[in-house]
Every structure is written in structure tokens, then in C-alpha cells.
Amino acid sequence: MQDGHDGPYAAPIETLPRRVPAEWIDHNGHMNVGYYSIALDQAMDHVFDDHLGLGLAYVERDKIGSYVIQAHMHYVGEILEGEVFTGRFTLLDHDAKRIHILGELVVDGTVRALAEQLIMCVDLKTRRSRPYPDWAQKRLAQMLSDHTDQPRPPQIGMPLAIRR
């Protein structure tokens, strides 16, 4: 029996709201850069656990995990202590072994940070990449279909560079 569901999937998928704790605030008076990644990672658990069925229960049961192999974060606004944020996720693409996903941190309807991530399926016994199981590939195909018409922020695919 698999966790998650076969769709349809909300476009985008939104997580429950969370409040920024005081310990996430740095000397600049806003959320520390590292906590943006933690907030997105914890929010993404919702997508993998509750929607795709590729979360913790799947990892423990089948010894297959999803590794982030590349990430590109854009900080487009500050997130302050006590503010309430949600995670918002749009599947951009996938193949048999990889997921390309957009995660956003949103406060009061405004995107404050976004991260483009490339995730790979890994067999935890061999520590090598492998295809996602057929049932998961079907879910990813459904999610991609459900997310196809979502707007893509201009930051997607941007190289890291000083623009002159």
C-alpha cells in the first residue's frame, strides 16, 4: 500500500502556514539564509509525504530516497520574526530518475524566496541512482499535467552570475 494519492494535484500545492521562530532570526533582523532552505525542505515533506507518497514512510519501507542534487535559491524579500509563511510547490519537469521542482516561501500572498531544485531517486542500499517506481512515475506525470499551466517565475533556469 502506498501513501499519498494519484491526483488530481492542486496547482500549485500549498502547505499549512508556519510562524517564523525567534531562533531563525540573524543579526540583520531577518530570517537567516540557512533557515530559508530548512523551511522549504520541511515544507517539501508535505509534497513527498501527503501527495506523491515518496516521503519518510516510503523511505523507511523501501529503502529508496530522494536526494537534492542541485538547488538554486533566490531571496526576493525578507522574512521577519513572527511572520507567517506557507510553502508553495510546482512540478516543473521529471523523468524516470529525476524531479525538477519549484518551491516558494510566501508571506501575505507575496513570494519572499524561491528555490529551483533537481532531485534524484537513490537506492539507499547501493547508494546509486535508480528509476522511481512505476506508480510514482504515474503520479509525477499526473502532477506535471496538473501543473503545466502554472506561471514560471523569470528566475527559473537563470545562471548564477554578476549581470553587467
PDB file of N, CA, C and O in Angstrom, residues 37-111:
ATOM      1  N   SER A  37      16.294  27.540   3.507  1.00  0.00           N
ATOM      2  CA  SER A  37      16.418  26.173   2.981  1.00  0.00           C
ATOM      3  C   SER A  37      15.716  25.174   3.892  1.00  0.00           C
ATOM      4  O   SER A  37      15.045  24.256   3.404  1.00  0.00           O
ATOM      5  N   ILE A  38      15.866  25.334   5.188  1.00  0.00           N
ATOM      6  CA  ILE A  38      15.190  24.429   6.129  1.00  0.00           C
ATOM      7  C   ILE A  38      13.687  24.557   5.987  1.00  0.00           C
ATOM      8  O   ILE A  38      12.965  23.548   5.941  1.00  0.00           O
ATOM      9  N   ALA A  39      13.192  25.784   5.912  1.00  0.00           N
ATOM     10  CA  ALA A  39      11.742  25.997   5.782  1.00  0.00           C
ATOM     11  C   ALA A  39      11.209  25.345   4.508  1.00  0.00           C
ATOM     12  O   ALA A  39      10.159  24.678   4.520  1.00  0.00           O
ATOM     13  N   LEU A  40      11.924  25.510   3.396  1.00  0.00           N
ATOM     14  CA  LEU A  40      11.488  24.894   2.136  1.00  0.00           C
ATOM     15  C   LEU A  40      11.579  23.368   2.203  1.00  0.00           C
ATOM     16  O   LEU A  40      10.684  22.670   1.729  1.00  0.00           O
ATOM     17  N   ASP A  41      12.644  22.858   2.797  1.00  0.00           N
ATOM     18  CA  ASP A  41      12.818  21.411   2.904  1.00  0.00           C
ATOM     19  C   ASP A  41      11.705  20.797   3.745  1.00  0.00           C
ATOM     20  O   ASP A  41      11.112  19.784   3.357  1.00  0.00           O
ATOM     21  N   GLN A  42      11.409  21.408   4.875  1.00  0.00           N
ATOM     22  CA  GLN A  42      10.332  20.891   5.725  1.00  0.00           C
ATOM     23  C   GLN A  42       8.980  21.006   5.037  1.00  0.00           C
ATOM     24  O   GLN A  42       8.143  20.115   5.154  1.00  0.00           O
ATOM     25  N   ALA A  43       8.771  22.074   4.298  1.00  0.00           N
ATOM     26  CA  ALA A  43       7.506  22.224   3.561  1.00  0.00           C
ATOM     27  C   ALA A  43       7.408  21.189   2.442  1.00  0.00           C
ATOM     28  O   ALA A  43       6.329  20.659   2.163  1.00  0.00           O
ATOM     29  N   MET A  44       8.542  20.891   1.793  1.00  0.00           N
ATOM     30  CA  MET A  44       8.523  19.912   0.709  1.00  0.00           C
ATOM     31  C   MET A  44       8.158  18.523   1.220  1.00  0.00           C
ATOM     32  O   MET A  44       7.638  17.706   0.458  1.00  0.00           O
ATOM     33  N   ASP A  45       8.417  18.251   2.493  1.00  0.00           N
ATOM     34  CA  ASP A  45       7.996  16.965   3.068  1.00  0.00           C
ATOM     35  C   ASP A  45       6.509  16.741   2.834  1.00  0.00           C
ATOM     36  O   ASP A  45       6.080  15.615   2.594  1.00  0.00           O
ATOM     37  N   HIS A  46       5.728  17.801   2.891  1.00  0.00           N
ATOM     38  CA  HIS A  46       4.275  17.699   2.645  1.00  0.00           C
ATOM     39  C   HIS A  46       3.999  17.157   1.244  1.00  0.00           C
ATOM     40  O   HIS A  46       3.146  16.297   1.057  1.00  0.00           O
ATOM     41  N   VAL A  47       4.728  17.637   0.252  1.00  0.00           N
ATOM     42  CA  VAL A  47       4.534  17.185  -1.132  1.00  0.00           C
ATOM     43  C   VAL A  47       4.905  15.711  -1.255  1.00  0.00           C
ATOM     44  O   VAL A  47       4.160  14.911  -1.812  1.00  0.00           O
ATOM     45  N   PHE A  48       6.061  15.342  -0.708  1.00  0.00           N
ATOM     46  CA  PHE A  48       6.538  13.971  -0.834  1.00  0.00           C
ATOM     47  C   PHE A  48       5.733  12.997   0.024  1.00  0.00           C
ATOM     48  O   PHE A  48       5.464  11.873  -0.418  1.00  0.00           O
ATOM     49  N   ASP A  49       5.347  13.386   1.228  1.00  0.00           N
ATOM     50  CA  ASP A  49       4.584  12.503   2.112  1.00  0.00           C
ATOM     51  C   ASP A  49       3.119  12.400   1.689  1.00  0.00           C
ATOM     52  O   ASP A  49       2.621  11.310   1.422  1.00  0.00           O
ATOM     53  N   ASP A  50       2.441  13.541   1.634  1.00  0.00           N
ATOM     54  CA  ASP A  50       0.984  13.563   1.510  1.00  0.00           C
ATOM     55  C   ASP A  50       0.467  13.471   0.082  1.00  0.00           C
ATOM     56  O   ASP A  50      -0.683  13.094  -0.134  1.00  0.00           O
ATOM     57  N   HIS A  51       1.286  13.810  -0.875  1.00  0.00           N
ATOM     58  CA  HIS A  51       0.830  13.804  -2.270  1.00  0.00           C
ATOM     59  C   HIS A  51       1.478  12.696  -3.099  1.00  0.00           C
ATOM     60  O   HIS A  51       0.787  11.874  -3.687  1.00  0.00           O
ATOM     61  N   LEU A  52       2.805  12.680  -3.147  1.00  0.00           N
ATOM     62  CA  LEU A  52       3.488  11.713  -4.005  1.00  0.00           C
ATOM     63  C   LEU A  52       3.697  10.348  -3.353  1.00  0.00           C
ATOM     64  O   LEU A  52       3.913   9.358  -4.048  1.00  0.00           O
ATOM     65  N   GLY A  53       3.647  10.279  -2.031  1.00  0.00           N
ATOM     66  CA  GLY A  53       3.895   9.012  -1.352  1.00  0.00           C
ATOM     67  C   GLY A  53       5.356   8.607  -1.367  1.00  0.00           C
ATOM     68  O   GLY A  53       5.691   7.434  -1.206  1.00  0.00           O
ATOM     69  N   LEU A  54       6.258   9.560  -1.537  1.00  0.00           N
ATOM     70  CA  LEU A  54       7.697   9.294  -1.594  1.00  0.00           C
ATOM     71  C   LEU A  54       8.419   9.808  -0.356  1.00  0.00           C
ATOM     72  O   LEU A  54       9.639   9.983  -0.376  1.00  0.00           O
ATOM     73  N   GLY A  55       7.688  10.027   0.725  1.00  0.00           N
ATOM     74  CA  GLY A  55       8.251  10.597   1.935  1.00  0.00           C
ATOM     75  C   GLY A  55       8.845   9.574   2.881  1.00  0.00           C
ATOM     76  O   GLY A  55       9.262   8.483   2.486  1.00  0.00           O
ATOM     77  N   LEU A  56       8.850   9.925   4.159  1.00  0.00           N
ATOM     78  CA  LEU A  56       9.527   9.148   5.192  1.00  0.00           C
ATOM     79  C   LEU A  56       9.055   7.694   5.250  1.00  0.00           C
ATOM     80  O   LEU A  56       9.880   6.777   5.323  1.00  0.00           O
ATOM     81  N   ALA A  57       7.756   7.449   5.209  1.00  0.00           N
ATOM     82  CA  ALA A  57       7.259   6.072   5.289  1.00  0.00           C
ATOM     83  C   ALA A  57       7.781   5.238   4.122  1.00  0.00           C
ATOM     84  O   ALA A  57       8.191   4.083   4.301  1.00  0.00           O
ATOM     85  N   TYR A  58       7.791   5.812   2.928  1.00  0.00           N
ATOM     86  CA  TYR A  58       8.299   5.121   1.742  1.00  0.00           C
ATOM     87  C   TYR A  58       9.788   4.829   1.889  1.00  0.00           C
ATOM     88  O   TYR A  58      10.257   3.723   1.604  1.00  0.00           O
ATOM     89  N   VAL A  59      10.549   5.817   2.342  1.00  0.00           N
ATOM     90  CA  VAL A  59      12.000   5.649   2.505  1.00  0.00           C
ATOM     91  C   VAL A  59      12.276   4.527   3.501  1.00  0.00           C
ATOM     92  O   VAL A  59      13.107   3.643   3.243  1.00  0.00           O
ATOM     93  N   GLU A  60      11.592   4.544   4.631  1.00  0.00           N
ATOM     94  CA  GLU A  60      11.811   3.519   5.652  1.00  0.00           C
ATOM     95  C   GLU A  60      11.385   2.137   5.159  1.00  0.00           C
ATOM     96  O   GLU A  60      12.063   1.142   5.425  1.00  0.00           O
ATOM     97  N   ARG A  61      10.291   2.064   4.454  1.00  0.00           N
ATOM     98  CA  ARG A  61       9.750   0.779   3.997  1.00  0.00           C
ATOM     99  C   ARG A  61      10.569   0.190   2.847  1.00  0.00           C
ATOM    100  O   ARG A  61      10.926  -0.980   2.855  1.00  0.00           O
ATOM    101  N   ASP A  62      10.894   1.018   1.821  1.00  0.00           N
ATOM    102  CA  ASP A  62      11.501   0.500   0.595  1.00  0.00           C
ATOM    103  C   ASP A  62      12.991   0.801   0.460  1.00  0.00           C
ATOM    104  O   ASP A  62      13.628   0.352  -0.483  1.00  0.00           O
ATOM    105  N   LYS A  63      13.531   1.607   1.389  1.00  0.00           N
ATOM    106  CA  LYS A  63      14.956   1.973   1.360  1.00  0.00           C
ATOM    107  C   LYS A  63      15.338   2.653   0.049  1.00  0.00           C
ATOM    108  O   LYS A  63      16.389   2.397  -0.537  1.00  0.00           O
ATOM    109  N   ILE A  64      14.456   3.532  -0.402  1.00  0.00           N
ATOM    110  CA  ILE A  64      14.691   4.348  -1.594  1.00  0.00           C
ATOM    111  C   ILE A  64      14.401   5.791  -1.202  1.00  0.00           C
ATOM    112  O   ILE A  64      13.347   6.077  -0.630  1.00  0.00           O
ATOM    113  N   GLY A  65      15.337   6.679  -1.484  1.00  0.00           N
ATOM    114  CA  GLY A  65      15.174   8.067  -1.079  1.00  0.00           C
ATOM    115  C   GLY A  65      15.296   9.035  -2.230  1.00  0.00           C
ATOM    116  O   GLY A  65      15.693   8.674  -3.338  1.00  0.00           O
ATOM    117  N   SER A  66      14.955  10.263  -1.949  1.00  0.00           N
ATOM    118  CA  SER A  66      15.056  11.352  -2.919  1.00  0.00           C
ATOM    119  C   SER A  66      16.120  12.319  -2.430  1.00  0.00           C
ATOM    120  O   SER A  66      15.998  12.880  -1.347  1.00  0.00           O
ATOM    121  N   TYR A  67      17.169  12.494  -3.217  1.00  0.00           N
ATOM    122  CA  TYR A  67      18.280  13.372  -2.879  1.00  0.00           C
ATOM    123  C   TYR A  67      18.196  14.649  -3.707  1.00  0.00           C
ATOM    124  O   TYR A  67      18.041  14.585  -4.925  1.00  0.00           O
ATOM    125  N   VAL A  68      18.354  15.786  -3.045  1.00  0.00           N
ATOM    126  CA  VAL A  68      18.516  17.035  -3.787  1.00  0.00           C
ATOM    127  C   VAL A  68      19.952  17.033  -4.297  1.00  0.00           C
ATOM    128  O   VAL A  68      20.903  16.950  -3.521  1.00  0.00           O
ATOM    129  N   ILE A  69      20.106  17.103  -5.613  1.00  0.00           N
ATOM    130  CA  ILE A  69      21.450  17.087  -6.199  1.00  0.00           C
ATOM    131  C   ILE A  69      21.875  18.462  -6.720  1.00  0.00           C
ATOM    132  O   ILE A  69      23.041  18.679  -7.009  1.00  0.00           O
ATOM    133  N   GLN A  70      20.920  19.370  -6.820  1.00  0.00           N
ATOM    134  CA  GLN A  70      21.234  20.744  -7.201  1.00  0.00           C
ATOM    135  C   GLN A  70      20.100  21.628  -6.721  1.00  0.00           C
ATOM    136  O   GLN A  70      18.929  21.245  -6.801  1.00  0.00           O
ATOM    137  N   ALA A  71      20.461  22.808  -6.209  1.00  0.00           N
ATOM    138  CA  ALA A  71      19.451  23.766  -5.767  1.00  0.00           C
ATOM    139  C   ALA A  71      19.941  25.172  -6.062  1.00  0.00           C
ATOM    140  O   ALA A  71      21.139  25.450  -5.988  1.00  0.00           O
ATOM    141  N   HIS A  72      18.997  26.018  -6.400  1.00  0.00           N
ATOM    142  CA  HIS A  72      19.308  27.417  -6.687  1.00  0.00           C
ATOM    143  C   HIS A  72      18.249  28.261  -5.991  1.00  0.00           C
ATOM    144  O   HIS A  72      17.085  28.231  -6.378  1.00  0.00           O
ATOM    145  N   MET A  73      18.656  28.979  -4.957  1.00  0.00           N
ATOM    146  CA  MET A  73      17.744  29.778  -4.144  1.00  0.00           C
ATOM    147  C   MET A  73      17.814  31.242  -4.577  1.00  0.00           C
ATOM    148  O   MET A  73      18.898  31.779  -4.830  1.00  0.00           O
ATOM    149  N   HIS A  74      16.651  31.862  -4.652  1.00  0.00           N
ATOM    150  CA  HIS A  74      16.548  33.297  -4.920  1.00  0.00           C
ATOM    151  C   HIS A  74      15.851  33.937  -3.729  1.00  0.00           C
ATOM    152  O   HIS A  74      14.728  33.558  -3.381  1.00  0.00           O
ATOM    153  N   TYR A  75      16.511  34.903  -3.113  1.00  0.00           N
ATOM    154  CA  TYR A  75      15.935  35.645  -1.985  1.00  0.00           C
ATOM    155  C   TYR A  75      15.384  36.939  -2.556  1.00  0.00           C
ATOM    156  O   TYR A  75      16.140  37.811  -2.968  1.00  0.00           O
ATOM    157  N   VAL A  76      14.072  37.045  -2.625  1.00  0.00           N
ATOM    158  CA  VAL A  76      13.473  38.205  -3.280  1.00  0.00           C
ATOM    159  C   VAL A  76      12.800  39.148  -2.291  1.00  0.00           C
ATOM    160  O   VAL A  76      12.280  40.185  -2.684  1.00  0.00           O
ATOM    161  N   GLY A  77      12.821  38.797  -1.019  1.00  0.00           N
ATOM    162  CA  GLY A  77      12.256  39.645   0.018  1.00  0.00           C
ATOM    163  C   GLY A  77      12.610  39.079   1.378  1.00  0.00           C
ATOM    164  O   GLY A  77      12.911  37.889   1.511  1.00  0.00           O
ATOM    165  N   GLU A  78      12.599  39.922   2.384  1.00  0.00           N
ATOM    166  CA  GLU A  78      12.913  39.458   3.731  1.00  0.00           C
ATOM    167  C   GLU A  78      11.726  38.734   4.353  1.00  0.00           C
ATOM    168  O   GLU A  78      10.578  39.025   4.042  1.00  0.00           O
ATOM    169  N   ILE A  79      12.041  37.800   5.242  1.00  0.00           N
ATOM    170  CA  ILE A  79      11.030  37.183   6.097  1.00  0.00           C
ATOM    171  C   ILE A  79      11.456  37.498   7.526  1.00  0.00           C
ATOM    172  O   ILE A  79      12.593  37.230   7.928  1.00  0.00           O
ATOM    173  N   LEU A  80      10.554  38.099   8.275  1.00  0.00           N
ATOM    174  CA  LEU A  80      10.874  38.618   9.594  1.00  0.00           C
ATOM    175  C   LEU A  80      10.326  37.737  10.703  1.00  0.00           C
ATOM    176  O   LEU A  80       9.411  36.931  10.493  1.00  0.00           O
ATOM    177  N   GLU A  81      10.878  37.926  11.891  1.00  0.00           N
ATOM    178  CA  GLU A  81      10.435  37.164  13.058  1.00  0.00           C
ATOM    179  C   GLU A  81       8.929  37.308  13.259  1.00  0.00           C
ATOM    180  O   GLU A  81       8.376  38.407  13.167  1.00  0.00           O
ATOM    181  N   GLY A  82       8.281  36.181  13.493  1.00  0.00           N
ATOM    182  CA  GLY A  82       6.856  36.164  13.772  1.00  0.00           C
ATOM    183  C   GLY A  82       5.968  36.180  12.546  1.00  0.00           C
ATOM    184  O   GLY A  82       4.764  35.948  12.651  1.00  0.00           O
ATOM    185  N   GLU A  83       6.526  36.445  11.362  1.00  0.00           N
ATOM    186  CA  GLU A  83       5.697  36.421  10.157  1.00  0.00           C
ATOM    187  C   GLU A  83       5.242  34.987   9.873  1.00  0.00           C
ATOM    188  O   GLU A  83       5.920  34.020  10.198  1.00  0.00           O
ATOM    189  N   VAL A  84       4.092  34.895   9.249  1.00  0.00           N
ATOM    190  CA  VAL A  84       3.533  33.600   8.883  1.00  0.00           C
ATOM    191  C   VAL A  84       3.797  33.372   7.397  1.00  0.00           C
ATOM    192  O   VAL A  84       3.519  34.241   6.575  1.00  0.00           O
ATOM    193  N   PHE A  85       4.340  32.205   7.088  1.00  0.00           N
ATOM    194  CA  PHE A  85       4.636  31.873   5.699  1.00  0.00           C
ATOM    195  C   PHE A  85       4.033  30.514   5.363  1.00  0.00           C
ATOM    196  O   PHE A  85       3.748  29.706   6.226  1.00  0.00           O
ATOM    197  N   THR A  86       3.853  30.298   4.063  1.00  0.00           N
ATOM    198  CA  THR A  86       3.472  28.984   3.556  1.00  0.00           C
ATOM    199  C   THR A  86       4.480  28.592   2.488  1.00  0.00           C
ATOM    200  O   THR A  86       5.151  29.442   1.902  1.00  0.00           O
ATOM    201  N   GLY A  87       4.561  27.300   2.242  1.00  0.00           N
ATOM    202  CA  GLY A  87       5.344  26.793   1.120  1.00  0.00           C
ATOM    203  C   GLY A  87       4.401  26.567  -0.050  1.00  0.00           C
ATOM    204  O   GLY A  87       3.237  26.193   0.135  1.00  0.00           O
ATOM    205  N   ARG A  88       4.893  26.808  -1.231  1.00  0.00           N
ATOM    206  CA  ARG A  88       4.101  26.601  -2.453  1.00  0.00           C
ATOM    207  C   ARG A  88       4.998  25.890  -3.458  1.00  0.00           C
ATOM    208  O   ARG A  88       6.133  26.319  -3.676  1.00  0.00           O
ATOM    209  N   PHE A  89       4.473  24.806  -4.075  1.00  0.00           N
ATOM    210  CA  PHE A  89       5.305  23.963  -4.928  1.00  0.00           C
ATOM    211  C   PHE A  89       4.647  23.693  -6.264  1.00  0.00           C
ATOM    212  O   PHE A  89       3.455  23.403  -6.339  1.00  0.00           O
ATOM    213  N   THR A  90       5.465  23.775  -7.306  1.00  0.00           N
ATOM    214  CA  THR A  90       5.041  23.488  -8.669  1.00  0.00           C
ATOM    215  C   THR A  90       6.052  22.529  -9.286  1.00  0.00           C
ATOM    216  O   THR A  90       7.257  22.817  -9.287  1.00  0.00           O
ATOM    217  N   LEU A  91       5.565  21.410  -9.806  1.00  0.00           N
ATOM    218  CA  LEU A  91       6.436  20.483 -10.521  1.00  0.00           C
ATOM    219  C   LEU A  91       6.729  21.071 -11.895  1.00  0.00           C
ATOM    220  O   LEU A  91       5.813  21.398 -12.650  1.00  0.00           O
ATOM    221  N   LEU A  92       8.015  21.232 -12.201  1.00  0.00           N
ATOM    222  CA  LEU A  92       8.435  21.815 -13.476  1.00  0.00           C
ATOM    223  C   LEU A  92       8.704  20.758 -14.538  1.00  0.00           C
ATOM    224  O   LEU A  92       8.447  20.978 -15.716  1.00  0.00           O
ATOM    225  N   ASP A  93       9.229  19.606 -14.103  1.00  0.00           N
ATOM    226  CA  ASP A  93       9.559  18.533 -15.046  1.00  0.00           C
ATOM    227  C   ASP A  93       9.954  17.294 -14.248  1.00  0.00           C
ATOM    228  O   ASP A  93      10.193  17.371 -13.037  1.00  0.00           O
ATOM    229  N   HIS A  94      10.021  16.168 -14.937  1.00  0.00           N
ATOM    230  CA  HIS A  94      10.523  14.936 -14.321  1.00  0.00           C
ATOM    231  C   HIS A  94      10.894  13.965 -15.425  1.00  0.00           C
ATOM    232  O   HIS A  94      10.469  14.092 -16.572  1.00  0.00           O
ATOM    233  N   ASP A  95      11.733  13.003 -15.063  1.00  0.00           N
ATOM    234  CA  ASP A  95      11.965  11.837 -15.911  1.00  0.00           C
ATOM    235  C   ASP A  95      11.972  10.633 -14.978  1.00  0.00           C
ATOM    236  O   ASP A  95      11.540  10.742 -13.826  1.00  0.00           O
ATOM    237  N   ALA A  96      12.445   9.499 -15.434  1.00  0.00           N
ATOM    238  CA  ALA A  96      12.358   8.280 -14.639  1.00  0.00           C
ATOM    239  C   ALA A  96      13.097   8.387 -13.303  1.00  0.00           C
ATOM    240  O   ALA A  96      12.656   7.816 -12.306  1.00  0.00           O
ATOM    241  N   LYS A  97      14.202   9.142 -13.272  1.00  0.00           N
ATOM    242  CA  LYS A  97      15.029   9.223 -12.066  1.00  0.00           C
ATOM    243  C   LYS A  97      15.034  10.581 -11.381  1.00  0.00           C
ATOM    244  O   LYS A  97      15.519  10.699 -10.258  1.00  0.00           O
ATOM    245  N   ARG A  98      14.543  11.626 -12.045  1.00  0.00           N
ATOM    246  CA  ARG A  98      14.730  12.985 -11.523  1.00  0.00           C
ATOM    247  C   ARG A  98      13.431  13.779 -11.480  1.00  0.00           C
ATOM    248  O   ARG A  98      12.539  13.575 -12.294  1.00  0.00           O
ATOM    249  N   ILE A  99      13.413  14.704 -10.524  1.00  0.00           N
ATOM    250  CA  ILE A  99      12.290  15.630 -10.346  1.00  0.00           C
ATOM    251  C   ILE A  99      12.872  17.042 -10.363  1.00  0.00           C
ATOM    252  O   ILE A  99      13.842  17.328  -9.663  1.00  0.00           O
ATOM    253  N   HIS A 100      12.278  17.913 -11.156  1.00  0.00           N
ATOM    254  CA  HIS A 100      12.648  19.331 -11.189  1.00  0.00           C
ATOM    255  C   HIS A 100      11.454  20.083 -10.614  1.00  0.00           C
ATOM    256  O   HIS A 100      10.367  20.067 -11.195  1.00  0.00           O
ATOM    257  N   ILE A 101      11.656  20.732  -9.474  1.00  0.00           N
ATOM    258  CA  ILE A 101      10.534  21.338  -8.757  1.00  0.00           C
ATOM    259  C   ILE A 101      10.873  22.756  -8.329  1.00  0.00           C
ATOM    260  O   ILE A 101      12.029  23.083  -8.067  1.00  0.00           O
ATOM    261  N   LEU A 102       9.857  23.578  -8.284  1.00  0.00           N
ATOM    262  CA  LEU A 102       9.955  24.949  -7.788  1.00  0.00           C
ATOM    263  C   LEU A 102       9.288  25.000  -6.425  1.00  0.00           C
ATOM    264  O   LEU A 102       8.144  24.578  -6.265  1.00  0.00           O
ATOM    265  N   GLY A 103      10.011  25.522  -5.446  1.00  0.00           N
ATOM    266  CA  GLY A 103       9.453  25.770  -4.122  1.00  0.00           C
ATOM    267  C   GLY A 103       9.504  27.256  -3.829  1.00  0.00           C
ATOM    268  O   GLY A 103      10.497  27.924  -4.148  1.00  0.00           O
ATOM    269  N   GLU A 104       8.431  27.774  -3.244  1.00  0.00           N
ATOM    270  CA  GLU A 104       8.376  29.198  -2.905  1.00  0.00           C
ATOM    271  C   GLU A 104       7.976  29.356  -1.443  1.00  0.00           C
ATOM    272  O   GLU A 104       7.168  28.582  -0.935  1.00  0.00           O
ATOM    273  N   LEU A 105       8.534  30.359  -0.790  1.00  0.00           N
ATOM    274  CA  LEU A 105       8.084  30.764   0.538  1.00  0.00           C
ATOM    275  C   LEU A 105       7.285  32.041   0.358  1.00  0.00           C
ATOM    276  O   LEU A 105       7.781  33.019  -0.211  1.00  0.00           O
ATOM    277  N   VAL A 106       6.048  32.017   0.843  1.00  0.00           N
ATOM    278  CA  VAL A 106       5.097  33.088   0.575  1.00  0.00           C
ATOM    279  C   VAL A 106       4.605  33.676   1.896  1.00  0.00           C
ATOM    280  O   VAL A 106       4.213  32.937   2.802  1.00  0.00           O
ATOM    281  N   VAL A 107       4.640  35.015   1.993  1.00  0.00           N
ATOM    282  CA  VAL A 107       4.118  35.745   3.150  1.00  0.00           C
ATOM    283  C   VAL A 107       3.074  36.722   2.645  1.00  0.00           C
ATOM    284  O   VAL A 107       3.349  37.525   1.747  1.00  0.00           O
ATOM    285  N   ASP A 108       1.872  36.643   3.192  1.00  0.00           N
ATOM    286  CA  ASP A 108       0.782  37.552   2.795  1.00  0.00           C
ATOM    287  C   ASP A 108       0.608  37.618   1.278  1.00  0.00           C
ATOM    288  O   ASP A 108       0.440  38.687   0.695  1.00  0.00           O
ATOM    289  N   GLY A 109       0.702  36.470   0.610  1.00  0.00           N
ATOM    290  CA  GLY A 109       0.488  36.413  -0.828  1.00  0.00           C
ATOM    291  C   GLY A 109       1.670  36.837  -1.682  1.00  0.00           C
ATOM    292  O   GLY A 109       1.591  36.814  -2.905  1.00  0.00           O
ATOM    293  N   THR A 110       2.782  37.226  -1.045  1.00  0.00           N
ATOM    294  CA  THR A 110       3.960  37.690  -1.768  1.00  0.00           C
ATOM    295  C   THR A 110       5.089  36.685  -1.638  1.00  0.00           C
ATOM    296  O   THR A 110       5.440  36.283  -0.525  1.00  0.00           O
ATOM    297  N   VAL A 111       5.684  36.300  -2.770  1.00  0.00           N
ATOM    298  CA  VAL A 111       6.820  35.381  -2.746  1.00  0.00           C
ATOM    299  C   VAL A 111       8.013  36.128  -2.172  1.00  0.00           C
ATOM    300  O   VAL A 111       8.401  37.185  -2.666  1.00  0.00           O
TER     301      VAL A 111
END
